[in-house]
Protein backbone atom coordinates (compact mmCIF):
# COMPACT_ATOMS: atom_id res chain seq x y z
CA MET A 1 -11.94 -79.77 49.41
CA THR A 2 -13.44 -76.50 48.29
CA LYS A 3 -14.99 -74.15 50.88
CA ASP A 4 -18.18 -72.77 50.47
CA VAL A 5 -18.17 -68.52 50.68
CA GLU A 6 -21.32 -67.40 52.14
CA VAL A 7 -22.46 -63.81 50.98
CA ARG A 8 -25.38 -61.99 51.94
CA VAL A 9 -27.28 -60.18 49.23
CA GLU A 10 -26.46 -56.63 51.25
CA ASP A 11 -23.28 -57.05 51.42
CA LYS A 12 -23.32 -56.87 47.54
CA LEU A 13 -25.42 -54.55 47.64
CA TYR A 14 -23.45 -52.22 49.44
CA GLN A 15 -20.25 -52.21 46.49
CA ASN A 16 -22.92 -50.19 44.74
CA ARG A 17 -23.28 -46.58 44.09
CA TYR A 18 -25.76 -44.37 43.12
CA ARG A 19 -25.63 -40.57 41.98
CA VAL A 20 -28.50 -38.30 43.49
CA ASP A 21 -30.23 -36.25 40.87
CA SER A 22 -31.09 -33.44 43.62
CA GLY A 23 -34.69 -32.32 43.03
CA ARG A 24 -35.33 -34.44 40.08
CA SER A 25 -36.90 -37.15 41.72
CA HIS A 26 -37.39 -40.80 38.69
CA ILE A 27 -39.76 -42.08 40.86
CA THR A 28 -42.85 -39.77 41.64
CA VAL A 29 -45.72 -41.84 43.94
CA THR A 30 -49.72 -39.89 42.34
CA PRO A 31 -51.16 -38.30 45.75
CA HIS A 32 -53.69 -40.46 48.02
CA GLU A 33 -55.24 -40.37 50.79
CA THR A 34 -55.16 -44.16 51.59
CA PRO A 35 -52.86 -46.12 50.21
CA SER A 36 -54.12 -48.76 47.25
CA ALA A 37 -52.71 -52.31 48.26
CA GLU A 38 -50.24 -52.11 44.90
CA LEU A 39 -48.52 -48.88 46.77
CA LEU A 40 -48.98 -51.36 50.15
CA ALA A 41 -46.97 -54.04 48.35
CA LEU A 42 -44.06 -51.90 47.70
CA VAL A 43 -43.46 -50.71 51.26
CA LYS A 44 -42.79 -54.41 51.92
CA LEU A 45 -41.33 -55.65 48.26
CA CYS A 46 -38.95 -53.02 46.83
CA PRO A 47 -35.77 -54.36 47.20
CA ALA A 48 -33.66 -50.85 47.96
CA ARG A 49 -36.83 -50.32 50.26
CA CYS A 50 -37.46 -47.13 49.03
CA TYR A 51 -40.92 -46.72 49.82
CA GLU A 52 -42.37 -46.16 52.80
CA LEU A 53 -45.28 -45.04 55.02
CA ASN A 54 -45.23 -41.53 56.84
CA GLY A 55 -47.49 -40.43 59.53
CA LYS A 56 -50.51 -39.83 58.19
CA GLY A 57 -50.50 -43.58 56.62
CA GLN A 58 -49.67 -42.84 52.86
CA VAL A 59 -47.15 -44.12 50.86
CA GLU A 60 -43.86 -42.13 50.27
CA VAL A 61 -40.53 -42.28 47.71
CA ALA A 62 -37.30 -41.52 48.53
CA HIS A 63 -35.48 -42.23 45.81
CA ASP A 64 -31.92 -41.92 46.08
CA GLY A 65 -30.65 -45.49 46.44
CA CYS A 66 -33.23 -46.61 43.83
CA MET A 67 -32.00 -49.59 42.23
CA GLU A 68 -34.20 -49.27 39.33
CA CYS A 69 -34.89 -53.12 39.08
CA GLY A 70 -38.43 -52.59 37.93
CA THR A 71 -40.20 -54.07 40.77
CA CYS A 72 -42.21 -50.79 41.57
CA ARG A 73 -43.37 -50.59 37.90
CA VAL A 74 -44.49 -53.60 37.19
CA LEU A 75 -46.74 -53.38 40.61
CA ALA A 76 -47.89 -50.31 40.53
CA GLU A 77 -46.76 -47.87 37.45
CA GLY A 78 -50.02 -49.87 35.18
CA GLN A 79 -52.23 -48.81 38.16
CA GLY A 80 -51.17 -45.07 38.08
CA ASP A 81 -49.87 -45.24 41.50
CA ILE A 82 -46.75 -44.11 39.96
CA THR A 83 -44.58 -42.53 37.62
CA TRP A 84 -41.71 -44.07 36.92
CA THR A 85 -38.63 -42.79 33.86
CA TYR A 86 -35.12 -43.15 33.44
CA PRO A 87 -33.00 -40.96 35.28
CA ARG A 88 -30.56 -38.21 33.69
CA GLY A 89 -28.02 -39.75 31.88
CA GLY A 90 -24.92 -40.21 34.93
CA TYR A 91 -26.87 -40.28 37.14
CA GLY A 92 -28.53 -43.17 38.95
CA VAL A 93 -27.53 -46.81 40.36
CA LEU A 94 -24.00 -47.38 39.31
CA PHE A 95 -23.50 -51.36 40.16
CA LYS A 96 -19.62 -52.19 40.51
CA PHE A 97 -20.09 -55.46 39.06
CA GLY A 98 -21.59 -56.26 36.08
């Protein structure tokens, strides 16, 4: 008889580490008065929760913790809402398992 072990995504993500490149964000949000539908979607869809609304209703990004999964690139880079580049060598997400 085998026992199924439940593993939460959050528990796996906790194993990853992130080396912050202070002052050199690899993601920038284009300045805006009203966020586009794509930027608003990022607030909900980013798995690392890097995007959030500020007090003025604008979308801001905190790049530390970014898993470099590409969700924001697919949703918003093509429309010009964000600029995304790979972090410098040695910085960014450090996956422990895979």
